[in-house]
Amino acid sequence: RSKDAGGGVFHAYEPKLHVAAEERRVLEIALREAVDKGEMHLTYQPVVDAGTGRLTGFEALLRWTHPEFGNVSPAKFIPLAEDARLIAPIGEWVLRSACQEAARWDDTVRVAVNVSAEQLHNPAFAKFVAQALTQSGLPPQRLELEVTESVFMHEGTMAVKVLEKILDMGVRLSLDDFGTGYSSLGYLSRTRFSSIKIDRSFVQGASKGEQEAIAIIRAVVALAQSLGMATTAEGVETEEEHHLVQALGCSKVQGYYFGRPLPVNEARALAIRGPGGAIAAA
Ligand code: C2E
Ligand code: MG
Ligand code: MG
Ligand code: MG
């Protein structure tokens, strides 16, 4: 470290940065073997019809329990897996597992799987989705892929071609975390999304009475309706928030109020009870 380096100069040996880089390196190495070592599992969070309170599906959410580090948050390891080019093999495992599980559920219950932009830059991804469906026997209409706006940034043309192939199979597509990315609305009208998921930050803002957040939810609902798409409010934690997003016209709701991400057996018990017996809101 040079003595005369001035302020604002990046020091590779600055202790905090060193720890962060070391942690990344260690986690990345562990991540390479996590699937094979059986350290990954899926949880399933209920998605509910806002009007009837009936279960419409589950979102598969990945969990990593390392024997030494314990539970590592997806907010930490997903970006790491993306950077280290590990998201493709991990994502394949997620897709295969989620389809296999959902094939056991009632035929009214869908499964949503998160897909990173990186996975869609591989032309073989469409074939992989087709394989996961045939091997599990899950009808394509019961699989929903969740992508974020980032898919349409940079060289998004490959991603769009891959998405088109997947949509042609009958798989549904939803736009996750809407409103948090850099949106050019063009792709919204060009891509056949079934639903737009309104990010939790807007739901939170609206429930605190922020007029801007309320205006944004209203606008997204109107936009989705005019494009023939549903809207799902994410992160609904209270009865008041449920009533609010319902009044604002959201068609589906998801959040701790309706259920945390559940272990596979608990989700299965709800998913094979039939739509009539599923979670009643409140
Ligand atoms: P996401 O797809 O937007 O998933 C919703 C996140 O919000 C989940 O966090 C969920 O546990 C959390 N959540 C749900 N309801 C509530 C609520 O009422 N209150 C609060 N505070 N949070 C709620 P999680 O499981 O930590 O996942 C974080 C993100 O990691 C996901 O955001 C998704 O982008 C990514 N992710 C998770 N699993 C996968 C995966 O299998 N593949 C990929 N590519 N990404 C994944
Ligand atoms: Mg999601
Ligand atoms: Mg989301
Ligand atoms: Mg998110």
XYZ file of C-alpha atoms and ligand atoms in Angstrom:
331
model
C 0.000 0.000 0.000
C 1.608 3.207 -1.126
C 2.223 5.877 1.498
C 1.423 8.839 -0.676
C -1.818 7.537 -2.165
C -4.419 10.258 -1.672
C -8.059 10.093 -0.623
C -10.457 8.304 -2.929
C -7.793 5.904 -4.150
C -8.823 2.276 -4.000
C -6.644 0.237 -1.663
C -6.684 -3.467 -2.340
C -5.558 -4.154 1.215
C -8.138 -2.081 2.996
C -9.167 -4.554 5.744
C -12.962 -4.466 5.236
C -12.708 -4.984 1.507
C -10.262 -7.768 2.106
C -12.710 -9.593 4.348
C -15.535 -9.143 1.863
C -13.419 -10.461 -1.000
C -12.220 -13.383 1.106
C -15.795 -14.192 2.128
C -16.878 -14.114 -1.489
C -14.053 -16.430 -2.477
C -14.843 -18.923 0.270
C -18.592 -18.838 -0.437
C -18.005 -19.249 -4.150
C -15.909 -22.368 -3.613
C -18.550 -23.797 -1.270
C -21.292 -22.882 -3.739
C -19.657 -24.976 -6.464
C -20.366 -28.137 -4.512
C -23.512 -27.113 -2.673
C -25.999 -28.890 -4.941
C -23.988 -32.128 -5.120
C -23.537 -32.143 -1.362
C -27.283 -31.822 -0.838
C -26.978 -28.451 0.913
C -29.687 -26.819 -1.216
C -33.403 -27.171 -0.763
C -36.520 -25.401 -1.955
C -39.187 -23.718 0.109
C -42.595 -22.892 -1.335
C -44.465 -19.678 -0.601
C -48.243 -19.561 -1.201
C -49.671 -17.246 -3.856
C -53.326 -16.507 -3.274
C -56.227 -15.051 -5.259
C -56.822 -11.591 -3.789
C -60.594 -11.798 -4.079
C -61.370 -15.345 -2.974
C -58.351 -16.065 -0.787
C -57.876 -19.337 -2.626
C -54.467 -20.814 -3.264
C -53.409 -20.412 -6.893
C -49.841 -21.632 -6.585
C -46.502 -21.501 -4.852
C -43.286 -19.668 -5.592
C -40.229 -21.896 -5.208
C -37.549 -20.108 -3.191
C -34.069 -21.541 -2.889
C -32.341 -22.115 0.444
C -28.710 -22.954 1.119
C -27.604 -24.398 4.434
C -23.830 -24.676 4.647
C -22.540 -27.036 7.393
C -20.229 -24.345 8.722
C -21.752 -20.999 7.710
C -25.345 -22.040 8.346
C -28.152 -20.506 6.278
C -26.821 -18.199 3.607
C -29.375 -15.678 2.321
C -30.359 -15.914 -1.368
C -29.856 -12.144 -1.487
C -26.177 -12.967 -0.940
C -25.588 -16.231 -2.788
C -27.765 -15.728 -5.887
C -25.768 -12.684 -7.093
C -22.599 -14.601 -6.263
C -23.769 -17.615 -8.262
C -24.625 -15.301 -11.150
C -21.163 -13.697 -11.123
C -19.385 -17.043 -10.824
C -21.400 -18.584 -13.680
C -22.864 -21.126 -11.280
C -26.454 -20.014 -11.677
C -27.062 -22.254 -14.717
C -26.361 -25.597 -12.997
C -28.030 -24.451 -9.766
C -31.008 -23.118 -11.718
C -31.359 -26.425 -13.559
C -31.542 -28.250 -10.260
C -34.172 -25.767 -9.012
C -36.292 -26.154 -12.120
C -36.124 -29.952 -12.121
C -36.937 -30.183 -8.395
C -39.797 -27.682 -8.544
C -41.413 -29.401 -11.552
C -41.098 -32.822 -9.926
C -42.711 -31.559 -6.743
C -45.501 -29.611 -8.462
C -46.410 -32.680 -10.536
C -47.676 -34.233 -7.278
C -49.978 -31.311 -6.451
C -53.602 -30.681 -7.417
C -53.870 -29.758 -11.055
C -55.120 -26.273 -10.140
C -51.945 -25.352 -8.270
C -49.061 -23.760 -10.173
C -45.403 -23.474 -9.351
C -43.375 -20.318 -10.025
C -39.623 -20.580 -10.497
C -37.223 -17.641 -10.479
C -34.922 -17.460 -13.477
C -31.854 -15.209 -13.673
C -31.066 -13.229 -16.810
C -27.844 -15.242 -17.203
C -29.833 -18.466 -17.607
C -31.756 -16.979 -20.523
C -28.599 -16.064 -22.389
C -28.074 -19.755 -23.004
C -30.047 -20.960 -26.054
C -30.158 -24.481 -24.525
C -32.294 -23.216 -21.650
C -35.540 -23.700 -23.618
C -34.648 -27.335 -24.236
C -33.906 -27.709 -20.572
C -37.339 -26.400 -19.600
C -38.966 -28.828 -22.037
C -37.001 -31.697 -20.476
C -37.940 -30.716 -16.915
C -41.596 -30.766 -17.997
C -41.533 -34.104 -19.801
C -39.467 -35.816 -17.109
C -41.784 -34.635 -14.333
C -45.033 -34.917 -16.270
C -45.993 -31.386 -15.178
C -48.286 -29.702 -17.743
C -46.580 -26.545 -19.104
C -49.550 -24.400 -18.037
C -48.733 -25.163 -14.415
C -45.199 -23.816 -14.653
C -44.572 -20.116 -14.356
C -41.153 -18.549 -14.781
C -40.361 -15.301 -12.987
C -37.916 -12.936 -14.640
C -36.923 -9.375 -13.810
C -36.574 -6.363 -16.050
C -32.812 -6.937 -16.156
C -33.454 -9.675 -18.737
C -34.322 -6.999 -21.278
C -31.252 -4.883 -20.697
C -27.951 -5.124 -22.522
C -27.940 -7.839 -25.135
C -31.434 -9.028 -24.385
C -32.217 -10.382 -27.850
C -31.065 -13.920 -27.091
C -33.096 -13.888 -23.894
C -36.181 -12.778 -25.806
C -35.770 -15.598 -28.345
C -35.393 -18.145 -25.555
C -38.445 -16.731 -23.781
C -40.492 -16.930 -26.986
C -39.679 -20.631 -27.326
C -40.683 -21.258 -23.727
C -43.926 -19.283 -24.105
C -44.748 -21.312 -27.223
C -44.646 -24.444 -25.060
C -47.468 -22.992 -22.960
C -45.336 -22.063 -19.952
C -46.418 -18.864 -18.209
C -44.184 -15.903 -17.588
C -44.299 -13.233 -14.918
C -42.371 -10.048 -14.417
C -40.852 -9.989 -10.931
C -40.011 -7.008 -8.707
C -41.712 -4.656 -11.136
C -40.855 -1.014 -10.655
C -37.426 -1.535 -9.152
C -35.397 -1.877 -12.346
C -34.735 0.247 -15.373
C -37.902 -0.094 -17.350
C -38.427 0.768 -20.899
C -42.038 -0.231 -21.203
C -41.648 -1.454 -24.778
C -40.846 -5.019 -23.867
C -43.958 -5.199 -21.683
C -46.205 -4.955 -24.714
C -43.996 -7.224 -26.814
C -43.650 -10.063 -24.316
C -46.569 -12.297 -23.329
C -46.441 -11.913 -19.575
C -49.274 -13.545 -17.638
C -48.694 -11.330 -14.664
C -46.732 -8.455 -13.227
C -45.478 -8.795 -9.675
C -45.545 -5.474 -7.851
C -42.484 -5.146 -5.659
C -42.855 -5.235 -1.895
C -41.439 -1.719 -1.561
C -44.601 -0.264 -3.171
C -46.886 -2.357 -0.974
C -44.985 -1.177 2.098
C -45.076 2.437 0.944
C -48.783 2.272 0.190
C -49.547 0.822 3.600
C -47.684 3.730 5.210
C -49.986 6.051 3.309
C -47.419 7.222 0.745
C -49.485 8.685 -2.086
C -46.718 8.071 -4.641
C -46.661 4.353 -3.905
C -50.453 4.183 -4.116
C -50.379 6.039 -7.440
C -47.766 3.644 -8.807
C -49.747 0.555 -7.809
C -52.872 2.011 -9.419
C -50.952 2.782 -12.599
C -49.368 -0.670 -12.793
C -52.749 -2.338 -12.235
C -54.299 -0.218 -15.015
C -51.382 -0.937 -17.347
C -51.544 -4.676 -16.642
C -55.303 -4.773 -17.143
C -55.071 -2.999 -20.469
C -52.430 -5.509 -21.577
C -54.511 -8.472 -20.348
C -52.149 -9.318 -17.529
C -52.777 -10.102 -13.862
C -51.017 -8.324 -10.998
C -49.553 -9.926 -7.898
C -48.781 -7.789 -4.858
C -45.587 -9.038 -3.174
C -44.745 -8.825 0.498
C -48.253 -8.506 1.942
C -47.682 -8.832 5.686
C -50.929 -7.699 7.306
C -54.672 -7.853 6.862
C -54.709 -4.090 6.246
C -52.185 -4.477 3.419
C -54.280 -7.253 1.930
C -57.379 -5.071 1.913
C -55.433 -2.146 0.519
C -53.905 -3.985 -2.458
C -57.235 -5.688 -3.088
C -58.966 -2.290 -3.169
C -56.260 -1.070 -5.556
C -57.203 -3.921 -7.898
C -54.350 -6.419 -7.510
C -55.531 -9.854 -8.607
C -53.162 -11.979 -6.547
C -51.328 -11.585 -3.265
C -48.261 -13.130 -1.706
C -46.564 -12.458 1.593
C -46.100 -13.453 5.200
C -49.774 -12.710 5.941
C -50.756 -15.652 3.713
C -47.760 -17.781 4.502
C -43.997 -17.793 4.791
C -41.952 -19.860 2.388
C -42.845 -23.392 3.577
C -40.940 -26.657 3.778
C -41.851 -29.015 0.954
C -44.125 -31.242 3.075
C -46.191 -28.366 4.422
C -46.637 -26.933 0.950
C -47.638 -30.353 -0.351
C -50.299 -30.743 2.336
C -51.872 -27.464 1.193
C -51.396 -28.191 -2.492
C -53.182 -31.515 -2.481
C -56.116 -30.422 -0.398
C -57.815 -29.031 -3.479
C -58.703 -25.453 -4.265
C -61.762 -25.427 -2.002
C -59.766 -26.364 1.057
C -56.862 -24.079 0.411
C -55.801 -21.135 2.508
C -58.651 -18.781 3.181
C -57.431 -15.241 3.539
C -57.772 -14.333 7.182
P -38.203 -12.706 -5.162
O -38.319 -13.636 -6.314
O -38.779 -11.340 -5.342
O -38.869 -13.470 -3.945
C -39.591 -12.828 -2.937
C -38.742 -12.633 -1.704
O -39.500 -11.918 -0.734
C -38.326 -13.930 -1.026
O -37.048 -13.707 -0.417
C -39.405 -14.102 0.036
O -39.019 -14.926 1.109
C -39.583 -12.663 0.465
N -40.905 -12.410 1.029
C -42.079 -12.995 0.701
N -43.099 -12.472 1.400
C -42.568 -11.534 2.192
C -43.135 -10.639 3.189
O -44.338 -10.617 3.445
N -42.261 -9.802 3.813
C -40.919 -9.804 3.545
N -40.149 -8.966 4.231
N -40.364 -10.626 2.615
C -41.176 -11.480 1.970
P -35.886 -14.775 -0.495
O -36.461 -16.151 -0.406
O -34.851 -14.348 0.469
O -35.351 -14.600 -1.972
C -34.751 -13.401 -2.375
C -34.571 -13.347 -3.868
O -33.623 -14.337 -4.280
C -35.838 -13.657 -4.665
O -36.655 -12.524 -4.730
C -35.236 -14.050 -5.984
O -34.928 -12.910 -6.744
C -33.956 -14.741 -5.574
N -34.140 -16.204 -5.634
C -34.672 -17.042 -4.699
N -34.675 -18.317 -5.145
C -34.135 -18.289 -6.402
C -33.881 -19.275 -7.416
O -34.180 -20.477 -7.275
N -33.295 -18.843 -8.576
C -32.990 -17.524 -8.787
N -32.425 -17.190 -9.962
N -33.236 -16.570 -7.878
C -33.808 -16.941 -6.701
Mg -39.749 -14.164 -7.541
Mg -40.193 -10.421 -6.273
Mg -36.876 -9.855 -5.296
